[in-house]
Short mmCIF file of C-alpha atoms in Angstrom, two decimals:
data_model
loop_
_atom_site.label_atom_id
_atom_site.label_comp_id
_atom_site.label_asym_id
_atom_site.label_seq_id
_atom_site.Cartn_x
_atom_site.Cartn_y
_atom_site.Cartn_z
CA UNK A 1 -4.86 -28.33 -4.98
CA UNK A 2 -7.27 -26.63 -2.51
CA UNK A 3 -7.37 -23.83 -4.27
CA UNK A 4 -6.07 -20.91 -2.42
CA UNK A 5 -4.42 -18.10 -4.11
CA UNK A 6 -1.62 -16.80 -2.81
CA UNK A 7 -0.26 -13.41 -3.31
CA UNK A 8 2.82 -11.89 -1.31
CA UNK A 9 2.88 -14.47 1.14
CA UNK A 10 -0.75 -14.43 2.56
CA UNK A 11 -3.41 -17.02 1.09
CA UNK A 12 -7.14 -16.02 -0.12
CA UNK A 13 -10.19 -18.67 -0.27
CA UNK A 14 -11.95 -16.59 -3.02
CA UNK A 15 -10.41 -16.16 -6.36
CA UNK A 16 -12.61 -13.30 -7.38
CA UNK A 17 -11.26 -9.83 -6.79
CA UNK A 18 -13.69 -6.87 -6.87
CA UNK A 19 -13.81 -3.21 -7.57
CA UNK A 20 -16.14 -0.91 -5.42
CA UNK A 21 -17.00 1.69 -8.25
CA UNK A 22 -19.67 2.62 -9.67
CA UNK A 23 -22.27 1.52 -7.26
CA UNK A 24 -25.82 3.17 -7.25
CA UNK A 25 -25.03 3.30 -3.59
CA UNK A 26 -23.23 2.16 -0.62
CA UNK A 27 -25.72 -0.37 0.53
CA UNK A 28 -25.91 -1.95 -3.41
CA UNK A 29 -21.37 -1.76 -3.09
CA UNK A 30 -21.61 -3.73 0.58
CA UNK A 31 -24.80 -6.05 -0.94
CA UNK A 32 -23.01 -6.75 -4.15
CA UNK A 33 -19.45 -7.51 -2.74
CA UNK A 34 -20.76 -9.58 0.40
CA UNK A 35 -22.29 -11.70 -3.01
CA UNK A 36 -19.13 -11.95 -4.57
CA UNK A 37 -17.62 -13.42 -1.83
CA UNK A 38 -14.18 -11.78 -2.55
CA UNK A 39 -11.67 -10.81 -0.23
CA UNK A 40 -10.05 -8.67 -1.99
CA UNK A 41 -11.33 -5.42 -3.10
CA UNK A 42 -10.29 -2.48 -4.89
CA UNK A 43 -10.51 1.13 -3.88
CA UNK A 44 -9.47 4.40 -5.44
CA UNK A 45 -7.58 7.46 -3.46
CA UNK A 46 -9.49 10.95 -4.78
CA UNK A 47 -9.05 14.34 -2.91
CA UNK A 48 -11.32 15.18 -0.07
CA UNK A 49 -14.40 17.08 -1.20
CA UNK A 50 -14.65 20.46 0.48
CA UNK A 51 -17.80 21.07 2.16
CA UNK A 52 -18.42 17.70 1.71
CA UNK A 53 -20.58 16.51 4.63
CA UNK A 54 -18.45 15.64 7.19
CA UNK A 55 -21.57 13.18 8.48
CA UNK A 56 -21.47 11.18 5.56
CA UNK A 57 -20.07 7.13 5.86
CA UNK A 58 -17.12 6.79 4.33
CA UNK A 59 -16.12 3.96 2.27
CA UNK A 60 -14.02 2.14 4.33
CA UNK A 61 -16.86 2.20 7.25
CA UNK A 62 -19.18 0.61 4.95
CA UNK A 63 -15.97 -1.69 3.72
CA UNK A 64 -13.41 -2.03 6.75
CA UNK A 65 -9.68 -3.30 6.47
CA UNK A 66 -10.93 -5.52 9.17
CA UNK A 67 -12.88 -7.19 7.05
CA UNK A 68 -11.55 -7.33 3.55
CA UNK A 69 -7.85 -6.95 2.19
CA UNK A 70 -7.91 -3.63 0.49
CA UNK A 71 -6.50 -2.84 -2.50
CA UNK A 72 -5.74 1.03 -3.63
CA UNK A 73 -5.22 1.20 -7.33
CA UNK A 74 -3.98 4.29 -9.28
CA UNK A 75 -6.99 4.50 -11.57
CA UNK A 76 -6.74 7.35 -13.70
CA UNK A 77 -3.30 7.98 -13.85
CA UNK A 78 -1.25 8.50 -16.89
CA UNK A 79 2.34 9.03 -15.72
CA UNK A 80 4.42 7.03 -13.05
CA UNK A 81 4.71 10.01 -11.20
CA UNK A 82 1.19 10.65 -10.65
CA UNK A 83 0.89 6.63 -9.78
CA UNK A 84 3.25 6.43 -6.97
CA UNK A 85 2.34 9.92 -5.03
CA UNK A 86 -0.94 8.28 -5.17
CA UNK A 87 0.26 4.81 -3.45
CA UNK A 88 2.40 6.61 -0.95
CA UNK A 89 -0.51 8.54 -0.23
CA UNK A 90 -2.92 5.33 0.13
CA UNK A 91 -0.58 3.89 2.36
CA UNK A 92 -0.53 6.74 4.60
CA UNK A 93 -4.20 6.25 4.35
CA UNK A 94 -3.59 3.03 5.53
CA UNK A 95 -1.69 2.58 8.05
CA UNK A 96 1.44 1.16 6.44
CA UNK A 97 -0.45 -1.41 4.21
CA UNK A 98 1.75 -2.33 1.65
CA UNK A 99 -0.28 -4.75 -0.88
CA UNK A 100 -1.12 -2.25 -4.04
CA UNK A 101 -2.61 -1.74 -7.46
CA UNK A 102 -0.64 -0.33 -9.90
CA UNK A 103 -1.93 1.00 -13.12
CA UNK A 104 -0.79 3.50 -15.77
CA UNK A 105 -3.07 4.52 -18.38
CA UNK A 106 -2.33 5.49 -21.73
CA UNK A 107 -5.13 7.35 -23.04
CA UNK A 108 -8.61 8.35 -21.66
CA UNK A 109 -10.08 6.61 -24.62
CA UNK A 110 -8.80 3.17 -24.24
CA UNK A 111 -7.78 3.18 -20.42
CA UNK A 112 -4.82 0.87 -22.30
CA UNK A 113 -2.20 0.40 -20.10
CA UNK A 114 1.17 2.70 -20.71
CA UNK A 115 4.00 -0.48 -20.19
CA UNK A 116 6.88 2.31 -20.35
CA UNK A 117 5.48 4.14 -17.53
CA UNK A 118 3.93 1.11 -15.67
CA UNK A 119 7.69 -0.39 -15.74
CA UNK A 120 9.40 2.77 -14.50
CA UNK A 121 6.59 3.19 -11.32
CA UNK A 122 6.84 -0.65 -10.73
CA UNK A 123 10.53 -0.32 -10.45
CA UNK A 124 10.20 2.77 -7.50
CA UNK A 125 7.36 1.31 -5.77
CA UNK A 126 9.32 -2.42 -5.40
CA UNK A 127 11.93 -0.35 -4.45
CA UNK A 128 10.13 1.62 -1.32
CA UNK A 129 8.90 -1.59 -0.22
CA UNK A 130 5.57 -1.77 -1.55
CA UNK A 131 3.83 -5.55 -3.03
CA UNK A 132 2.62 -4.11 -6.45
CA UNK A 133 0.29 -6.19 -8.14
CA UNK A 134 -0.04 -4.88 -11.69
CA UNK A 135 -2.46 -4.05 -14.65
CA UNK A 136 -0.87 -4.39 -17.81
CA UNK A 137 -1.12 -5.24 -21.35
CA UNK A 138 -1.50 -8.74 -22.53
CA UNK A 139 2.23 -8.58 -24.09
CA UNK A 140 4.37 -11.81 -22.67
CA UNK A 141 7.40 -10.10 -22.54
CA UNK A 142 6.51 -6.81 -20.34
CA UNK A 143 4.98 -9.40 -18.28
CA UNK A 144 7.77 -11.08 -17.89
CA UNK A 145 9.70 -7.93 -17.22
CA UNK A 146 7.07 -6.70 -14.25
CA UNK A 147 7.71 -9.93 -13.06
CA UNK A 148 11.74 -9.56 -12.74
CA UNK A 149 11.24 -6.49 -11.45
CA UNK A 150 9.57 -7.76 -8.33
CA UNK A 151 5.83 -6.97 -9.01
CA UNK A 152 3.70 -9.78 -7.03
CA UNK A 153 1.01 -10.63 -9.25
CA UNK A 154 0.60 -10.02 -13.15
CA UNK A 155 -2.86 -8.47 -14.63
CA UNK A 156 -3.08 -8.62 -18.00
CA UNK A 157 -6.68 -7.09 -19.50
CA UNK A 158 -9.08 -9.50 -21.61
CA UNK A 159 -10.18 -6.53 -22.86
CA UNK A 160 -10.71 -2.92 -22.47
CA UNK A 161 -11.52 -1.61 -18.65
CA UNK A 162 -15.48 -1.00 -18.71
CA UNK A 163 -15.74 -2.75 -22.11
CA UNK A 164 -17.13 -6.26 -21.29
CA UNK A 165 -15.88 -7.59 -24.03
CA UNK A 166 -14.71 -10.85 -22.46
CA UNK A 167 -11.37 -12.86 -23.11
CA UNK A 168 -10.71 -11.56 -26.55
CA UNK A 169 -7.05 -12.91 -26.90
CA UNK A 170 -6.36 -17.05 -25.00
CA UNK A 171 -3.68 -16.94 -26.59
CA UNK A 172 -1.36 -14.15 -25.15
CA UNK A 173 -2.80 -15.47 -21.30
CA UNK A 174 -1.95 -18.47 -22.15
CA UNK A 175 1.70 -17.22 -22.87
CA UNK A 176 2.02 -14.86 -20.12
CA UNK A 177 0.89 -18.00 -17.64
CA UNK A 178 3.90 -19.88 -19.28
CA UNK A 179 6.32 -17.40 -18.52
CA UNK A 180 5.87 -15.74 -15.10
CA UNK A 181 5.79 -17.74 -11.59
CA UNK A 182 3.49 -15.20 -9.74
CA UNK A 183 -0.36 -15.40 -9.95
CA UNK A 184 -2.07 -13.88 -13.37
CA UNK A 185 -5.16 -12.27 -12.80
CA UNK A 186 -7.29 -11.47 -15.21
CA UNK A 187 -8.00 -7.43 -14.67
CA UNK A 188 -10.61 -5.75 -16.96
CA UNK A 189 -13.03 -7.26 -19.73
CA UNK A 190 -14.84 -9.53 -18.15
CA UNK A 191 -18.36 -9.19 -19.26
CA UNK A 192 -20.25 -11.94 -17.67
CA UNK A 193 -20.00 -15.14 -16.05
CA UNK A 194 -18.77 -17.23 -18.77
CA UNK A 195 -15.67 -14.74 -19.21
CA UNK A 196 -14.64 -15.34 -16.02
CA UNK A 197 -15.04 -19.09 -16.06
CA UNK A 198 -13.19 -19.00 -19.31
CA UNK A 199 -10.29 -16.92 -18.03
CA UNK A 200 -9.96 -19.85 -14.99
CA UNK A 201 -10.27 -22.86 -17.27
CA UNK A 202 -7.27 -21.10 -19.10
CA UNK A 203 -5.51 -21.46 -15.85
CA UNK A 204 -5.24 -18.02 -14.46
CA UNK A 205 -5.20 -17.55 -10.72
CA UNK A 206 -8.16 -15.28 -10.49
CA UNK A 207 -10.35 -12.62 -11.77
CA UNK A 208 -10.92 -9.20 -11.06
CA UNK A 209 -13.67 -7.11 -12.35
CA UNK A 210 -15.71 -4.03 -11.24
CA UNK A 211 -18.28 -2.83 -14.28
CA UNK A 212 -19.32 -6.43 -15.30
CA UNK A 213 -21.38 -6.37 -11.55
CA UNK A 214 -21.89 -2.38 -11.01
CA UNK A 215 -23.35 -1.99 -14.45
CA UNK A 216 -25.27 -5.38 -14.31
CA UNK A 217 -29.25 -4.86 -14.21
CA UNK A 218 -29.49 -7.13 -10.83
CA UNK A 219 -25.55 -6.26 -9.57
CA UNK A 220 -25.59 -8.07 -6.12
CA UNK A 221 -27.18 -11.21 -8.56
CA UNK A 222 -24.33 -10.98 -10.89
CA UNK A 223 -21.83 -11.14 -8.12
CA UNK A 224 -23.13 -14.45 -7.25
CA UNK A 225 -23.15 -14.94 -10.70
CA UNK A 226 -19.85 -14.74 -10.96
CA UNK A 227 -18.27 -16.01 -7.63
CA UNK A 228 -19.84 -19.16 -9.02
CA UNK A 229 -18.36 -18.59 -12.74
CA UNK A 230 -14.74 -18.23 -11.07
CA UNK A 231 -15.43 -21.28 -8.88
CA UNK A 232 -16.44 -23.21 -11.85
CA UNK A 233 -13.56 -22.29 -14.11
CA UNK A 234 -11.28 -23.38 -11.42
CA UNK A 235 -12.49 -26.54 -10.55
CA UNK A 236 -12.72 -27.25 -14.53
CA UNK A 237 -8.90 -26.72 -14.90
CA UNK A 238 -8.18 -28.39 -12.06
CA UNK A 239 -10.36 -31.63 -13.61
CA UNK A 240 -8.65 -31.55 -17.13
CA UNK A 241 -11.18 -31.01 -19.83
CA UNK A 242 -11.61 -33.60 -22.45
CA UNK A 243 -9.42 -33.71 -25.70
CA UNK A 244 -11.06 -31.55 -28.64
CA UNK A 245 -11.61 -34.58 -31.25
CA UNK A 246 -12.14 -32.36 -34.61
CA UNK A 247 -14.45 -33.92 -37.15
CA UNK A 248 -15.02 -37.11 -34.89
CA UNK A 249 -18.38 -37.90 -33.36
CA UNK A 250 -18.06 -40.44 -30.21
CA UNK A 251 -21.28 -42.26 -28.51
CA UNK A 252 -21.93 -41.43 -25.12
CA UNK A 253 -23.73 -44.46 -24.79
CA UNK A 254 -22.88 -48.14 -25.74
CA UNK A 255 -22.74 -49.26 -29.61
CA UNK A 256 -23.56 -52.53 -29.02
CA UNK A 257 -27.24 -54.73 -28.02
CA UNK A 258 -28.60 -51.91 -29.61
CA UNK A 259 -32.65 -53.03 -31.06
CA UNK A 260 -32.40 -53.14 -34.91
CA UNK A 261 -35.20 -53.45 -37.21
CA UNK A 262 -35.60 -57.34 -38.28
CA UNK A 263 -37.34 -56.21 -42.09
CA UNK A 264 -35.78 -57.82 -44.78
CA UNK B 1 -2.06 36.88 5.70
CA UNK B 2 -0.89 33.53 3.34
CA UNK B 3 -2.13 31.60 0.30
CA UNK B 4 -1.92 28.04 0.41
CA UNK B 5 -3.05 26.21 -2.64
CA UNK B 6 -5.93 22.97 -0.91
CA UNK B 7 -6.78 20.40 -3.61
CA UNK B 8 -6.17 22.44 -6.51
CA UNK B 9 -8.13 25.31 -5.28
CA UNK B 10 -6.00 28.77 -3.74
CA UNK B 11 -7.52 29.37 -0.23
CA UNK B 12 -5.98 32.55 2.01
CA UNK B 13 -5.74 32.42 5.85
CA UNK B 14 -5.21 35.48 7.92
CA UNK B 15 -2.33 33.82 9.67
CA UNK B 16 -0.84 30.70 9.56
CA UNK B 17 -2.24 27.57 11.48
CA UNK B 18 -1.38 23.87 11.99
CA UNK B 19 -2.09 21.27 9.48
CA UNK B 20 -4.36 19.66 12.35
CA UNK B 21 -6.06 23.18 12.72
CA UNK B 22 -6.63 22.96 8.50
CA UNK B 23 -8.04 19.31 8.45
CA UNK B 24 -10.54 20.46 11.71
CA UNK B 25 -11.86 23.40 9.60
CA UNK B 26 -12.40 20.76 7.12
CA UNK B 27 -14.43 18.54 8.77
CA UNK B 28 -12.11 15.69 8.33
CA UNK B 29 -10.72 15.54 11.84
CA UNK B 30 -10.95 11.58 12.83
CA UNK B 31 -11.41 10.87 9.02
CA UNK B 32 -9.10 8.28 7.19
CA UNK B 33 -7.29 11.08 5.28
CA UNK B 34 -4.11 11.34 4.33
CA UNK B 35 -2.23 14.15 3.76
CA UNK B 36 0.81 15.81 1.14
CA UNK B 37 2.24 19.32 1.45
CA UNK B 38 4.37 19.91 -1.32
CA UNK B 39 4.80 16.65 -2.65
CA UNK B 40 6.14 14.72 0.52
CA UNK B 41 4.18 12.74 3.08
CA UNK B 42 2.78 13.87 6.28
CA UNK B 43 2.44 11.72 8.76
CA UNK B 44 -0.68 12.13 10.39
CA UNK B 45 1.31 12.15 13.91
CA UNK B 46 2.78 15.44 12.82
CA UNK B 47 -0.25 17.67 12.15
CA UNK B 48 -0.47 19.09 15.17
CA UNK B 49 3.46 20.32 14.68
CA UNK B 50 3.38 21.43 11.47
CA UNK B 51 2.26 25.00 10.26
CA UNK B 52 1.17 26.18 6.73
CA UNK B 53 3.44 27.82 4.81
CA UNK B 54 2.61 30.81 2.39
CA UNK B 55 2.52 28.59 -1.28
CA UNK B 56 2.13 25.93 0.07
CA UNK B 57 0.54 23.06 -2.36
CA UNK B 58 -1.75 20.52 -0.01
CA UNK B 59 -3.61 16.91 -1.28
CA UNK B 60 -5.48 16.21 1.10
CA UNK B 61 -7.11 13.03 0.19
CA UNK B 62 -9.84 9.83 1.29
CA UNK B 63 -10.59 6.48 0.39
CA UNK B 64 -13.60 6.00 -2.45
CA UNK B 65 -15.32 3.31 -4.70
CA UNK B 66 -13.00 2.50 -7.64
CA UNK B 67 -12.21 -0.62 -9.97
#
């Protein structure tokens, strides 16, 4: 009941997980995500610029492994192929670290997820060792399926990546939850802070989200924002909310020495 | 002289040199790179033994901000 979340064996205090995207700038990414208080970030594996200045910080100085459990994701790839050169080459990058994102997009227009081809990379990357935590469709049943397959931690969207649309569909998390043992994280929708409180009160094991802070007005605000919206959503599951009583009214406060009017 | 294909981009070197002698002349030596010739691996401890091939096809690639 403390609330940790564990994934593959290792335990995290904060349930919010964070991208490092779309940042005005490095100090705004380190600002923001110190805010969050997550422990768990996101990063994505692009080719080397040429002629890019070699005196420039890189990421992972601003954002060390040291520091934070870092998670490379396969953003922007649309075949299973493409997704696991890309982890084999982020775990070259570093150092042997295992602990992945997998996604597999099905179309630039939606970023929806591609189960067939998310299935057939989770199945190679369990295979070569690697702890795949996956993006996915809200769909029970793949979920299930990733699941048996060995994948450590289910992500179904809320809605589209970028979209901040919130938790459009209760319903289907709710399912998924029901199904699968691993943690379900909530991975792309989330709009604000009420989204991501909402997602926890469902009973999902955490959040992650990168555009609802970058693309806030105040980001490094909104990551408080929201490392208090998680928090809250937790501990609100954890209590047990009150029964919904349709059409029935009940007093807060006692019905009876109440003052009445003595006219006659 | 041999053309190796870097990040999508054909480059030509009058001879061939290490894959540690490439990544200097890139400015990424001491960089968190890593590193795929021809769709396989290389193990950063192997740069230094390794020589570019003519066709060869080379990601070299780093760490950035992503969701």
């Amino acid at each position: 009941m403390n609330g940790k979340l564990n994934i593959a064996g290792k335990s995290y205090s904060s349930r919010l997980l964070v991208g490092t995207g779309k940042y005005k700038d490095f100090a705004e990414t380190k600002t923001a995500i110190e805010a969050s208080g997550a422990e768990i970030i996101t990063i994505a594996i692009r080719r080397s610029n040429i002629g890019q200045n070699p005196n420039e910080p890189s990421l992972l100085e601003i954002l060390p492994p040291s520091k934070y459990t870092l998670l490379p994701n396969t953003a922007g790839c649309y075949t299973a192929e493409d997704a696991v050169r890309t982890l084999r080459l982020a775990r070259e990058l570093l150092d042997g670290h295992s602990l992945v994102k997998l996604e597999v997009l099905g179309d630039p227009q939606s970023l929806y997820p591609n189960v067939i081809e998310t299935i057939a990379a989770a199945k190679t990357l369990v295979a070569e060792g690697f702890q795949v935590m996956v993006y996915t469709s809200d769909d029970p049943i793949v979920a299930k399926q990733l699941e048996d397959i060995g994948c450590v931690a289910i992500m179904p969207l809320a809605s589209l990546i970028g979209s901040g649309m919130g938790i459009l569909n209760p319903w289907n998390l709710q399912l998924i939850m029901e199904r699968v043992q691993v943690p379900v994280i909530v991975d792309a929708g989330v709009g604000t802070a009420s989204d991501a409180a909402i997602a926890m009160e469902l009973g999902c094991h955490g959040v992650l989200m990168n555009t609802a802070i970058a693309a806030a007005q105040n980001p490094v605000l909104m990551a408080s924002a929201m490392k208090k919206g998680v928090e809250a959503g937790r501990e609100a599951f954890l209590a047990g909310r009150m029964p919904k009583k349709l059409y029935s009214a009940s007093p807060s406060s006692p019905t009876a020495g109440i003052i009445t009017s003595t006219r006659s | 002289m041999i053309t190796v294909i870097i990040n999508g981009t054909a480059r030509q070197f009058q001879h061939s040199i290490s894959l540690a002698s490439l990544v200097e002349e890139m400015g990424l030596t001491g960089k968190r790179i890593a590193l795929e010739r021809n769709g396989e691996i290389v193990p950063r401890s192997t740069f230094n033994a390794q020589q570019l091939s003519e066709g060869d096809k080379i990601e070299i690639v780093v760490a950035v901000g992503g969701g």
